[in-house]
Tab-separated table of C-alpha atoms in Angstrom:
chain	number	residue	atom	x	y	z
A	1	MET	CA	-11.530	-8.495	27.425
A	2	LYS	CA	-9.503	-6.488	29.875
A	3	LEU	CA	-8.375	-4.044	27.190
A	4	MET	CA	-11.867	-2.860	26.403
A	5	ASP	CA	-12.439	-1.728	29.963
A	6	LYS	CA	-9.415	0.521	30.295
A	7	ASN	CA	-9.317	4.082	29.058
A	8	LEU	CA	-6.675	3.452	26.441
A	9	GLY	CA	-5.178	5.839	23.958
A	10	LEU	CA	-2.552	5.686	21.245
A	11	VAL	CA	0.043	8.159	22.444
A	12	GLU	CA	2.613	9.534	20.007
A	13	VAL	CA	6.048	8.772	21.447
A	14	GLN	CA	8.223	10.169	18.678
A	15	LYS	CA	8.153	11.344	15.073
A	16	LEU	CA	11.111	10.127	13.041
A	17	GLU	CA	12.062	12.506	10.265
A	18	GLY	CA	14.563	11.796	7.573
A	19	HIS	CA	12.980	10.174	4.571
A	20	THR	CA	12.557	12.593	1.683
A	21	ASP	CA	9.572	10.875	0.103
A	22	ARG	CA	6.641	8.710	1.214
A	23	VAL	CA	7.364	5.877	3.640
A	24	TRP	CA	5.877	2.631	2.364
A	25	ASN	CA	6.768	0.188	5.127
A	26	VAL	CA	8.179	-0.187	8.619
A	27	ALA	CA	9.557	-3.320	10.255
A	28	TRP	CA	10.806	-3.951	13.783
A	29	ASN	CA	13.993	-5.927	14.294
A	30	PRO	CA	12.746	-9.261	15.711
A	31	ALA	CA	15.894	-9.959	17.706
A	32	ALA	CA	16.878	-6.601	19.206
A	33	ASP	CA	14.591	-4.320	21.205
A	34	GLY	CA	14.062	-0.792	20.033
A	35	VAL	CA	15.389	-1.188	16.500
A	36	LEU	CA	13.182	-0.317	13.551
A	37	ALA	CA	13.714	-0.214	9.797
A	38	SER	CA	11.731	1.843	7.304
A	39	CYS	CA	11.746	1.989	3.511
A	40	SER	CA	10.685	4.719	1.165
A	41	ALA	CA	10.043	6.077	-2.305
A	42	ASP	CA	13.291	7.995	-1.736
A	43	LYS	CA	15.023	4.672	-2.635
A	44	THR	CA	16.557	4.218	0.799
A	45	VAL	CA	16.103	2.130	3.905
A	46	ARG	CA	16.662	3.785	7.272
A	47	ILE	CA	17.536	1.941	10.457
A	48	TRP	CA	16.391	3.684	13.622
A	49	GLU	CA	17.654	2.733	17.092
A	50	GLN	CA	16.423	3.625	20.526
A	51	SER	CA	19.125	4.919	22.839
A	52	SER	CA	19.233	3.060	26.148
A	53	LEU	CA	20.140	6.347	27.856
A	54	THR	CA	17.712	8.860	26.408
A	55	ARG	CA	15.070	6.360	25.266
A	56	SER	CA	14.653	8.260	22.035
A	57	TRP	CA	15.203	6.965	18.507
A	58	THR	CA	17.797	8.254	16.095
A	59	CYS	CA	18.680	7.205	12.594
A	60	LYS	CA	21.678	4.891	12.850
A	61	ALA	CA	22.089	3.987	9.196
A	62	VAL	CA	20.816	4.820	5.750
A	63	LEU	CA	21.029	2.000	3.209
A	64	GLU	CA	21.276	3.693	-0.143
A	65	GLY	CA	22.908	3.451	-3.527
A	66	THR	CA	21.651	-0.043	-4.245
A	67	HIS	CA	18.049	0.288	-5.262
A	68	THR	CA	17.452	2.612	-8.196
A	69	ARG	CA	13.754	3.096	-7.543
A	70	THR	CA	11.226	3.082	-4.677
A	71	VAL	CA	11.881	0.539	-1.934
A	72	LYS	CA	8.398	-0.797	-1.272
A	73	SER	CA	8.828	-3.379	1.432
A	74	LEU	CA	11.378	-4.898	3.763
A	75	ALA	CA	11.707	-7.836	6.115
A	76	TRP	CA	14.227	-8.850	8.767
A	77	SER	CA	15.247	-12.513	8.862
A	78	PRO	CA	14.210	-14.196	12.150
A	79	SER	CA	17.785	-13.941	13.479
A	80	ALA	CA	17.901	-10.321	12.254
A	81	LYS	CA	21.251	-11.034	10.614
A	82	LEU	CA	19.770	-10.384	7.176
A	83	LEU	CA	17.466	-7.674	5.865
A	84	ALA	CA	15.582	-8.238	2.631
A	85	THR	CA	14.230	-5.318	0.604
A	86	ALA	CA	11.776	-5.315	-2.320
A	87	SER	CA	11.939	-2.536	-4.899
A	88	PHE	CA	10.130	-1.096	-7.899
A	89	ASP	CA	13.460	-1.498	-9.722
A	90	GLY	CA	12.558	-5.196	-10.040
A	91	THR	CA	15.159	-6.508	-7.636
A	92	THR	CA	15.080	-7.998	-4.168
A	93	CYS	CA	18.205	-7.259	-2.143
A	94	VAL	CA	19.365	-9.183	0.890
A	95	TRP	CA	21.725	-7.173	3.072
A	96	GLU	CA	24.216	-8.641	5.500
A	97	ASN	CA	26.405	-6.706	7.968
A	98	PHE	CA	24.750	-3.576	6.660
A	99	ALA	CA	26.171	-0.183	7.431
A	100	THR	CA	29.507	-1.746	8.364
A	101	ASP	CA	32.745	-2.264	6.462
A	102	SER	CA	31.788	-5.834	5.674
A	103	GLU	CA	28.407	-5.012	4.190
A	104	SER	CA	27.381	-7.401	1.481
A	105	VAL	CA	24.289	-7.379	-0.654
A	106	SER	CA	22.858	-10.241	-2.682
A	107	VAL	CA	20.682	-9.120	-5.545
A	108	LEU	CA	17.859	-11.379	-6.715
A	109	GLN	CA	16.686	-10.241	-10.108
A	110	VAL	CA	13.885	-12.370	-11.478
A	111	HIS	CA	10.666	-10.398	-11.411
A	112	GLU	CA	9.705	-8.796	-14.702
A	113	SER	CA	8.479	-5.636	-13.059
A	114	GLU	CA	8.143	-4.027	-9.619
A	115	VAL	CA	8.715	-6.265	-6.589
A	116	LYS	CA	6.105	-5.464	-3.972
A	117	SER	CA	6.818	-7.613	-0.928
A	118	VAL	CA	9.281	-9.988	0.695
A	119	SER	CA	8.864	-12.410	3.598
A	120	TRP	CA	11.015	-14.904	5.551
A	121	ASN	CA	9.574	-18.126	6.933
A	122	ALA	CA	9.720	-18.790	10.673
A	123	SER	CA	13.045	-20.632	10.567
A	124	GLY	CA	14.693	-18.270	8.108
A	125	SER	CA	15.309	-21.104	5.638
A	126	LEU	CA	12.984	-19.727	2.966
A	127	LEU	CA	12.362	-16.324	1.430
A	128	ALA	CA	9.322	-15.386	-0.651
A	129	THR	CA	8.872	-12.438	-3.034
A	130	CYS	CA	6.013	-11.205	-5.209
A	131	GLY	CA	5.316	-8.448	-7.675
A	132	ARG	CA	3.328	-6.786	-10.418
A	133	ASP	CA	4.251	-9.588	-12.820
A	134	LYS	CA	1.621	-11.647	-10.879
A	135	SER	CA	4.129	-14.233	-9.708
A	136	VAL	CA	5.304	-15.374	-6.307
A	137	TRP	CA	8.840	-16.754	-5.954
A	138	ILE	CA	10.162	-18.954	-3.167
A	139	TRP	CA	13.890	-19.056	-2.481
A	140	GLU	CA	15.946	-21.440	-0.393
A	141	VAL	CA	18.377	-19.605	1.826
A	142	LEU	CA	21.876	-21.060	1.520
A	143	PRO	CA	25.091	-20.245	3.383
A	144	GLU	CA	27.180	-17.229	2.371
A	145	ASN	CA	24.095	-15.164	1.510
A	146	GLU	CA	23.290	-17.341	-1.509
A	147	PHE	CA	19.791	-18.081	-2.729
A	148	ASP	CA	18.385	-20.887	-4.848
A	149	CYS	CA	15.030	-20.629	-6.560
A	150	ALA	CA	12.755	-23.257	-5.025
A	151	ALA	CA	9.455	-22.432	-6.737
A	152	VAL	CA	7.781	-19.983	-9.085
A	153	LEU	CA	4.098	-19.782	-8.266
A	154	THR	CA	1.632	-18.465	-10.790
A	155	GLY	CA	-2.073	-18.267	-10.198
A	156	HIS	CA	-2.892	-14.705	-9.312
A	157	SER	CA	-4.422	-12.934	-12.278
A	158	GLU	CA	-3.083	-9.528	-11.243
A	159	ASP	CA	-0.396	-7.637	-9.337
A	160	VAL	CA	0.517	-9.412	-6.075
A	161	LYS	CA	0.700	-6.860	-3.254
A	162	MET	CA	2.064	-8.860	-0.328
A	163	VAL	CA	3.443	-12.272	0.619
A	164	LEU	CA	3.628	-13.567	4.161
A	165	TRP	CA	4.718	-16.893	5.614
A	166	HIS	CA	2.608	-18.418	8.366
A	167	PRO	CA	4.237	-17.843	11.801
A	168	THR	CA	4.702	-21.527	12.640
A	169	MET	CA	4.297	-23.592	9.464
A	170	ASP	CA	5.799	-23.342	5.998
A	171	VAL	CA	2.536	-22.258	4.416
A	172	LEU	CA	2.744	-19.140	2.236
A	173	PHE	CA	0.011	-16.528	1.875
A	174	SER	CA	-0.259	-13.933	-0.865
A	175	CYS	CA	-2.772	-11.182	-1.529
A	176	SER	CA	-3.472	-9.356	-4.724
A	177	TYR	CA	-5.029	-6.665	-6.929
A	178	ASP	CA	-7.166	-9.587	-8.188
A	179	ASN	CA	-9.100	-9.286	-4.861
A	180	THR	CA	-8.032	-12.693	-3.561
A	181	VAL	CA	-5.794	-14.218	-0.938
A	182	LYS	CA	-4.042	-17.378	-2.094
A	183	ILE	CA	-2.560	-20.029	0.134
A	184	TRP	CA	0.402	-22.074	-1.088
A	185	TRP	CA	1.606	-25.286	0.503
A	186	SER	CA	3.906	-28.167	-0.251
A	187	GLU	CA	2.583	-31.537	0.806
A	188	ASP	CA	5.963	-33.206	0.770
A	189	GLU	CA	9.531	-32.337	1.533
A	190	TYR	CA	10.400	-31.951	-2.163
A	191	GLY	CA	8.996	-28.451	-2.132
A	192	ASP	CA	6.311	-28.680	-4.813
A	193	TYR	CA	4.184	-25.787	-3.755
A	194	ASN	CA	0.618	-25.609	-4.981
A	195	CYS	CA	-2.206	-23.216	-4.435
A	196	VAL	CA	-4.333	-25.132	-1.945
A	197	GLN	CA	-6.936	-22.441	-1.338
A	198	THR	CA	-8.134	-19.122	-2.758
A	199	LEU	CA	-10.123	-16.766	-0.543
A	200	GLY	CA	-12.237	-14.781	-2.953
A	201	GLU	CA	-15.613	-13.114	-3.134
A	202	SER	CA	-17.379	-16.457	-3.372
A	203	ASN	CA	-16.152	-17.507	0.071
A	204	ASN	CA	-16.742	-14.208	1.850
A	205	GLY	CA	-13.547	-12.651	0.586
A	206	HIS	CA	-12.820	-9.092	-0.403
A	207	SER	CA	-14.412	-7.268	-3.331
A	208	SER	CA	-11.379	-5.177	-4.241
A	209	THR	CA	-7.576	-5.247	-3.964
A	210	VAL	CA	-6.321	-6.982	-0.828
A	211	TRP	CA	-3.335	-5.001	0.467
A	212	SER	CA	-2.141	-6.759	3.604
A	213	ILE	CA	-2.286	-9.906	5.754
A	214	SER	CA	-1.349	-10.582	9.365
A	215	PHE	CA	-1.574	-13.537	11.752
A	216	ASN	CA	-2.304	-13.689	15.450
A	217	ALA	CA	0.404	-15.102	17.711
A	218	ALA	CA	-1.050	-18.617	17.755
A	219	GLY	CA	-1.293	-18.714	13.975
A	220	ASP	CA	-4.881	-19.935	14.016
A	221	LYS	CA	-6.375	-16.591	12.969
A	222	MET	CA	-5.593	-14.236	10.149
A	223	VAL	CA	-6.677	-10.698	9.343
A	224	THR	CA	-6.757	-9.126	5.874
A	225	CYS	CA	-7.487	-5.560	4.739
A	226	SER	CA	-8.561	-4.132	1.436
A	227	ASP	CA	-9.412	-1.330	-0.947
A	228	ASP	CA	-13.026	-2.455	-0.370
A	229	LEU	CA	-12.754	-0.550	2.954
A	230	THR	CA	-13.168	-3.660	5.104
A	231	VAL	CA	-11.034	-5.766	7.394
A	232	LYS	CA	-11.765	-9.493	7.466
A	233	ILE	CA	-10.911	-12.091	10.097
A	234	TRP	CA	-10.311	-15.727	9.149
A	235	LYS	CA	-9.595	-18.846	11.156
A	236	THR	CA	-8.369	-22.398	10.809
A	237	ASP	CA	-7.783	-25.383	13.043
A	238	ILE	CA	-4.036	-25.030	13.062
A	239	SER	CA	-3.410	-27.894	15.519
A	240	ARG	CA	-4.918	-30.366	13.050
A	241	MET	CA	-2.597	-29.139	10.362
A	242	GLN	CA	0.409	-29.124	12.694
A	243	SER	CA	-0.292	-32.745	13.618
A	244	GLY	CA	0.123	-33.752	9.994
A	245	GLU	CA	-3.479	-34.099	8.907
A	246	GLY	CA	-2.824	-32.357	5.644
A	247	TYR	CA	-4.149	-28.987	4.579
A	248	VAL	CA	-6.942	-27.564	6.744
A	249	PRO	CA	-8.868	-24.756	4.995
A	250	TRP	CA	-9.337	-21.249	6.340
A	251	THR	CA	-12.856	-19.963	6.863
A	252	HIS	CA	-14.294	-16.493	7.253
A	253	VAL	CA	-15.086	-15.370	10.809
A	254	CYS	CA	-16.315	-11.818	10.355
A	255	THR	CA	-16.005	-8.586	8.376
A	256	LEU	CA	-15.355	-5.212	10.005
A	257	SER	CA	-16.844	-2.489	7.849
A	258	GLY	CA	-17.855	1.129	8.219
A	259	PHE	CA	-14.738	2.095	10.172
A	260	HIS	CA	-12.411	3.337	7.449
A	261	ASP	CA	-13.652	5.318	4.470
A	262	ARG	CA	-10.511	5.063	2.340
A	263	THR	CA	-8.361	2.124	1.288
A	264	ILE	CA	-6.885	0.199	4.216
A	265	TYR	CA	-3.230	-0.395	3.335
A	266	SER	CA	-1.860	-2.214	6.316
A	267	VAL	CA	-2.985	-4.469	9.132
A	268	HIS	CA	-0.971	-6.036	11.955
A	269	TRP	CA	-1.971	-8.325	14.802
A	270	SER	CA	-0.042	-7.834	18.052
A	271	ARG	CA	1.138	-10.644	20.301
A	272	ASP	CA	-1.479	-9.682	22.861
A	273	GLY	CA	-4.342	-9.677	20.403
A	274	VAL	CA	-4.744	-6.079	19.242
A	275	ILE	CA	-5.305	-5.568	15.502
A	276	ALA	CA	-3.939	-2.283	14.154
A	277	CYS	CA	-5.013	-0.866	10.779
A	278	GLY	CA	-3.532	2.002	8.805
A	279	ALA	CA	-5.534	3.592	6.001
A	280	GLY	CA	-5.842	6.283	3.375
A	281	ASP	CA	-8.125	8.249	5.688
A	282	ASP	CA	-4.995	9.184	7.711
A	283	THR	CA	-6.235	7.207	10.704
A	284	ILE	CA	-4.912	4.276	12.688
A	285	GLN	CA	-7.655	2.137	14.171
A	286	LEU	CA	-7.304	-0.668	16.691
A	287	PHE	CA	-9.645	-3.641	17.071
A	288	VAL	CA	-9.847	-6.408	19.668
A	289	ASP	CA	-11.948	-9.469	20.308
A	290	SER	CA	-14.135	-8.413	23.210
A	291	ASN	CA	-14.869	-12.072	23.937
A	292	SER	CA	-11.329	-13.371	23.963
A	293	ASP	CA	-11.448	-14.239	27.665
A	294	SER	CA	-14.618	-16.248	27.330
A	295	VAL	CA	-15.704	-19.317	25.444
A	296	ASP	CA	-18.176	-17.271	23.424
A	297	ARG	CA	-17.737	-16.729	19.699
A	298	PRO	CA	-15.264	-13.950	18.896
A	299	SER	CA	-16.718	-10.479	18.731
A	300	TYR	CA	-14.375	-7.916	17.227
A	301	LYS	CA	-14.878	-4.356	18.386
A	302	LEU	CA	-13.211	-1.031	17.744
A	303	LEU	CA	-10.838	-0.348	20.632
A	304	LEU	CA	-9.885	3.126	19.483
A	305	LYS	CA	-9.625	5.368	16.441
A	306	LYS	CA	-6.689	7.745	16.105
A	307	GLU	CA	-7.757	10.536	13.756
A	308	LYS	CA	-5.060	12.377	11.828
A	309	ALA	CA	-2.441	9.901	13.007
A	310	HIS	CA	-0.439	11.273	10.076
A	311	GLU	CA	-0.920	14.254	7.750
A	312	LYS	CA	-1.551	11.873	4.880
A	313	ASP	CA	-2.248	8.204	4.106
A	314	VAL	CA	-0.945	5.672	6.608
A	315	ASN	CA	0.791	2.978	4.549
A	316	SER	CA	2.162	0.692	7.203
A	317	VAL	CA	1.548	-0.220	10.843
A	318	GLN	CA	3.528	-2.718	12.858
A	319	TRP	CA	3.540	-3.649	16.536
A	320	ALA	CA	6.898	-4.118	18.243
A	321	PRO	CA	7.560	-7.849	18.662
A	322	ASP	CA	8.143	-7.869	22.425
A	323	LYS	CA	5.297	-8.633	24.802
A	324	GLU	CA	5.332	-5.665	27.139
A	325	SER	CA	6.049	-2.454	25.305
A	326	ARG	CA	2.795	-2.097	23.303
A	327	LEU	CA	4.721	0.089	20.882
A	328	LEU	CA	3.371	0.584	17.372
A	329	ALA	CA	5.326	1.970	14.435
A	330	SER	CA	3.640	3.623	11.455
A	331	GLY	CA	4.834	4.931	8.079
A	332	SER	CA	3.032	7.435	5.896
A	333	ASP	CA	2.805	9.374	2.637
A	334	ASP	CA	3.733	12.399	4.772
A	335	LYS	CA	7.337	10.999	4.797
A	336	MET	CA	7.243	10.383	8.528
A	337	VAL	CA	7.700	7.307	10.657
A	338	LYS	CA	5.957	7.561	14.003
A	339	ILE	CA	6.296	5.537	17.176
A	340	TRP	CA	3.173	5.184	19.296
A	341	LYS	CA	2.417	3.589	22.633
A	342	LEU	CA	-0.876	2.009	23.549
A	343	ALA	CA	-1.315	3.208	27.104
A	344	SER	CA	-3.923	4.321	29.602
A	345	GLU	CA	-4.861	7.939	29.185
A	346	PRO	CA	-4.524	10.050	32.316
B	1	MET	CA	3.085	2.452	-28.786
B	2	THR	CA	0.708	1.640	-31.598
B	3	LEU	CA	1.512	3.090	-34.988
B	4	GLY	CA	-1.887	4.499	-35.818
B	5	LEU	CA	-3.651	6.972	-33.596
B	6	ILE	CA	-6.275	5.398	-31.354
B	7	ASN	CA	-8.754	8.060	-32.312
B	8	ALA	CA	-7.751	9.623	-35.594
B	9	ASN	CA	-10.642	12.032	-35.812
B	10	PRO	CA	-11.253	13.758	-32.516
B	11	VAL	CA	-13.856	16.443	-32.229
B	12	VAL	CA	-12.123	19.656	-31.251
B	13	GLN	CA	-13.826	22.515	-29.440
B	14	ALA	CA	-12.679	26.069	-29.654
B	15	LYS	CA	-10.656	27.224	-26.664
B	16	LYS	CA	-13.062	28.543	-24.081
B	17	GLU	CA	-12.785	32.095	-22.933
B	18	ARG	CA	-11.189	32.451	-19.524
B	19	LEU	CA	-13.706	34.052	-17.221
B	20	VAL	CA	-12.520	36.893	-15.073
B	21	ARG	CA	-13.351	35.761	-11.561
B	22	ARG	CA	-14.940	38.054	-9.034
B	23	GLU	CA	-13.222	38.143	-5.659
B	24	ASP	CA	-16.212	36.913	-3.723
B	25	GLN	CA	-16.407	33.733	-5.760
B	26	TYR	CA	-13.445	32.320	-3.898
B	27	ARG	CA	-13.802	30.503	-0.612
B	28	ASP	CA	-11.269	31.642	1.960
B	29	ASP	CA	-10.400	28.303	3.435
B	30	GLY	CA	-11.090	25.710	0.772
B	31	VAL	CA	-10.185	24.830	-2.756
B	32	ASP	CA	-12.511	26.060	-5.452
B	33	PRO	CA	-13.358	23.373	-8.032
B	34	LEU	CA	-12.935	25.938	-10.790
B	35	GLU	CA	-9.484	26.767	-9.453
B	36	ILE	CA	-8.578	23.096	-9.815
B	37	TYR	CA	-10.067	23.068	-13.290
B	38	GLU	CA	-7.717	25.906	-14.228
B	39	TYR	CA	-4.771	23.643	-13.411
B	40	VAL	CA	-5.931	20.773	-15.590
B	41	ARG	CA	-7.899	22.230	-18.509
B	42	ASP	CA	-4.763	22.928	-20.558
B	43	ILE	CA	-3.153	19.533	-20.170
B	44	ARG	CA	-2.438	18.349	-23.654
B	45	ASP	CA	-3.992	15.140	-24.905
B	46	PRO	CA	-1.365	12.362	-25.234
B	47	GLU	CA	-2.286	11.754	-28.864
B	48	HIS	CA	-3.457	15.005	-30.347
B	49	PRO	CA	-2.109	18.581	-30.250
B	50	TYR	CA	-5.144	19.839	-28.389
B	51	THR	CA	-5.950	20.346	-24.742
B	52	LEU	CA	-8.174	18.010	-22.787
B	53	GLU	CA	-10.707	20.841	-22.621
B	54	GLN	CA	-10.694	21.356	-26.375
B	55	LEU	CA	-11.395	17.658	-26.864
B	56	SER	CA	-14.185	17.782	-24.253
B	57	VAL	CA	-12.318	15.237	-22.179
B	58	LEU	CA	-12.592	17.747	-19.344
B	59	SER	CA	-15.102	20.466	-18.640
B	60	GLU	CA	-15.898	22.710	-15.691
B	61	GLU	CA	-18.270	20.028	-14.413
B	62	SER	CA	-15.405	17.534	-14.254
B	63	VAL	CA	-14.245	18.659	-10.845
B	64	THR	CA	-16.174	18.317	-7.612
B	65	VAL	CA	-14.849	19.043	-4.150
B	66	ASP	CA	-16.073	17.607	-0.865
B	67	GLU	CA	-15.237	20.525	1.376
B	68	LYS	CA	-15.876	18.662	4.603
B	69	LEU	CA	-13.548	15.776	3.884
B	70	ASP	CA	-11.053	17.676	1.689
B	71	ARG	CA	-11.544	15.264	-1.174
B	72	ILE	CA	-11.526	16.025	-4.863
B	73	LEU	CA	-13.199	13.967	-7.553
B	74	ILE	CA	-12.306	14.424	-11.197
B	75	MET	CA	-14.368	12.724	-13.869
B	76	PHE	CA	-13.047	12.792	-17.384
B	77	THR	CA	-14.568	11.587	-20.647
B	78	PRO	CA	-12.253	9.737	-23.025
B	79	THR	CA	-12.968	10.606	-26.639
B	80	ILE	CA	-13.861	7.032	-27.551
B	81	GLN	CA	-15.127	3.953	-25.655
B	82	HIS	CA	-11.989	1.876	-26.181
B	83	CYS	CA	-9.516	4.628	-25.518
B	84	SER	CA	-6.243	3.087	-24.390
B	85	MET	CA	-4.956	6.523	-23.385
B	86	ALA	CA	-7.335	6.694	-20.437
B	87	ASN	CA	-4.631	5.572	-18.028
B	88	ILE	CA	-2.151	8.108	-19.396
B	89	ILE	CA	-4.711	10.885	-19.043
B	90	GLY	CA	-5.301	9.798	-15.450
B	91	LEU	CA	-1.556	9.889	-14.759
B	92	CYS	CA	-1.308	13.364	-16.263
B	93	LEU	CA	-4.099	14.601	-14.034
B	94	ARG	CA	-2.430	13.180	-10.937
B	95	ALA	CA	1.027	14.465	-11.851
B	96	LYS	CA	-0.279	17.970	-12.511
B	97	LEU	CA	-2.369	18.133	-9.356
B	98	LYS	CA	0.472	16.847	-7.203
B	99	GLU	CA	2.352	20.031	-8.091
B	100	CYS	CA	-0.513	22.435	-7.631
B	101	LEU	CA	-2.658	21.296	-4.762
B	102	PRO	CA	-2.319	21.697	-1.030
B	103	LEU	CA	-0.879	18.382	-0.013
B	104	HIS	CA	-3.537	16.961	2.237
B	105	TYR	CA	-6.260	16.718	-0.395
B	106	LYS	CA	-7.279	13.239	-1.468
B	107	VAL	CA	-7.876	12.972	-5.193
B	108	ASP	CA	-10.032	10.364	-6.897
B	109	ILE	CA	-10.057	10.161	-10.666
B	110	ARG	CA	-12.655	8.311	-12.696
B	111	VAL	CA	-13.923	8.114	-16.231
B	112	SER	CA	-17.414	9.542	-16.622
B	113	PRO	CA	-19.986	6.778	-16.167
B	114	GLY	CA	-20.665	4.973	-19.409
B	115	SER	CA	-17.782	6.614	-21.249
B	116	HIS	CA	-15.404	3.692	-21.412
B	117	ALA	CA	-15.808	0.005	-22.222
B	118	ASP	CA	-13.526	-1.065	-19.336
B	119	GLU	CA	-14.779	1.569	-16.916
B	120	VAL	CA	-14.407	-0.557	-13.760
B	121	SER	CA	-10.886	-1.746	-14.475
B	122	VAL	CA	-9.707	1.678	-15.695
B	123	ASN	CA	-11.087	3.338	-12.554
B	124	LYS	CA	-9.409	0.727	-10.366
B	125	GLN	CA	-6.008	1.310	-11.932
B	126	LEU	CA	-6.352	5.091	-11.863
B	127	ASN	CA	-6.919	4.980	-8.116
B	128	ASP	CA	-4.346	2.399	-7.027
B	129	LYS	CA	-1.705	4.764	-5.708
B	130	GLU	CA	1.036	2.138	-5.803
B	131	ARG	CA	0.392	1.507	-9.494
B	132	VAL	CA	0.281	5.254	-10.151
B	133	ALA	CA	3.551	5.792	-8.267
B	134	ALA	CA	5.309	2.977	-10.116
B	135	ALA	CA	4.030	4.226	-13.486
B	136	LEU	CA	5.306	7.746	-12.808
B	137	GLU	CA	8.741	6.265	-11.998
B	138	ASN	CA	8.872	4.677	-15.440
B	139	PRO	CA	11.025	7.050	-17.497
B	140	ASN	CA	9.104	6.573	-20.746
B	141	LEU	CA	5.733	7.160	-19.151
B	142	ARG	CA	7.088	10.076	-17.145
B	143	GLN	CA	8.396	11.712	-20.291
B	144	LEU	CA	5.048	11.391	-22.033
B	145	VAL	CA	3.247	12.749	-18.976
B	146	ASP	CA	5.650	15.701	-18.728
B	147	GLU	CA	5.103	16.539	-22.373
B	148	CYS	CA	1.360	16.638	-21.784
B	149	ILE	CA	1.404	18.702	-18.616
B	150	TYR	CA	4.103	21.172	-19.553
B	151	SER	CA	3.114	21.752	-23.174
B	152	ALA	CA	0.972	24.766	-22.287
B	153	GLU	CA	4.066	26.498	-21.017
B	154	ILE	CA	6.005	26.057	-24.243
């Protein structure tokens, strides 16, 4: 792999200050370059924009006054017209025209306790949420910022930490304090979602809370991270599933262990194949498949370890969605958001 | 809240004498485990009008510090095996230490091995920082925690 041969480093581009409590999550705008959102225990969401002149980021908007408790997670719709936020106050809010005079917010209030995560499917027609009440909800997105409940999925035996739609198919993934990843799929167009697979300890799954999931660009590989201090890679034959063969199970590829010595909270796979992890050991670590250019079996190696990336736990890492910039955003318990660039060291 | 006390007959120790510390017992650059113990020994038990030290829930041996990694481990001993206050005690410890400690220290809290019937699940919940954060945002829990950690100052 070309990346392994270069002398690469994760260079801090900018530190974004503003949140007054820990930052739980960061999310890049998928439709506009250089725009990032972050959410925090300070109950607000901040939108940061990169100036085309100075190339530095400033806070363009603060979304506040709606959530009454920690905002844990957020997700831009694929068109970036809507921003969904998940909060410990039990609500999911979907913002439209935010920070303008025509701002409107739809409030989805169904979870019985804290909402932990929210995710849009690839087409933006479905929204999923999950929370400490162990349930996963799927919503149909209707015109005028309206939402209809399409499914309530029970099956996890504990707090559900994250939900994520597959990048190309309407298959939903959830991960939980019950140590498993569950996969939900609807065989027909009527939207009856069922749990079609559970990745648990018996099939090489994690042995403690699974905090985060991410897919590679092709959607045929998945990475998960956990309180068990490991990162696991999974694969499936996605082309078989895309051609209508029915559900094709995911299988374990490998486990990366011994790299982090505290809970790994966040993992994100870049478009060009770099896996970033953020953990409670204050580090950000990057992994790549050193065999990705060959026909050999994948071999995941540590590309680099950034010690003291933040002063405290790194809660969230996310690569910018464009193909060239190699920018990474991170959010931490130290209240900071940082922008990094993966670049050759001088 | 249950009507009856979980443990109606706790064993209460006399308040231990505070030792006068000699200057050279303190490390210049680190955190002394006994210094941390000073912060937590007087936290009041959620059920009884005694401190965690008086009930032997905490003792000087409860706190260990990994100086190299800046990590603190606190082990506490619930008064009975099926103590449902274990999570509250854990929250009190975290809330108190958050105020007192230099911010970069990582804190792990566990029940002493063999001291609780649901040791594994209690330890897991005590160390899930998202669960801890959400619990401390709950006004009822926060009020109970505040009563326990500030009672010494009344």
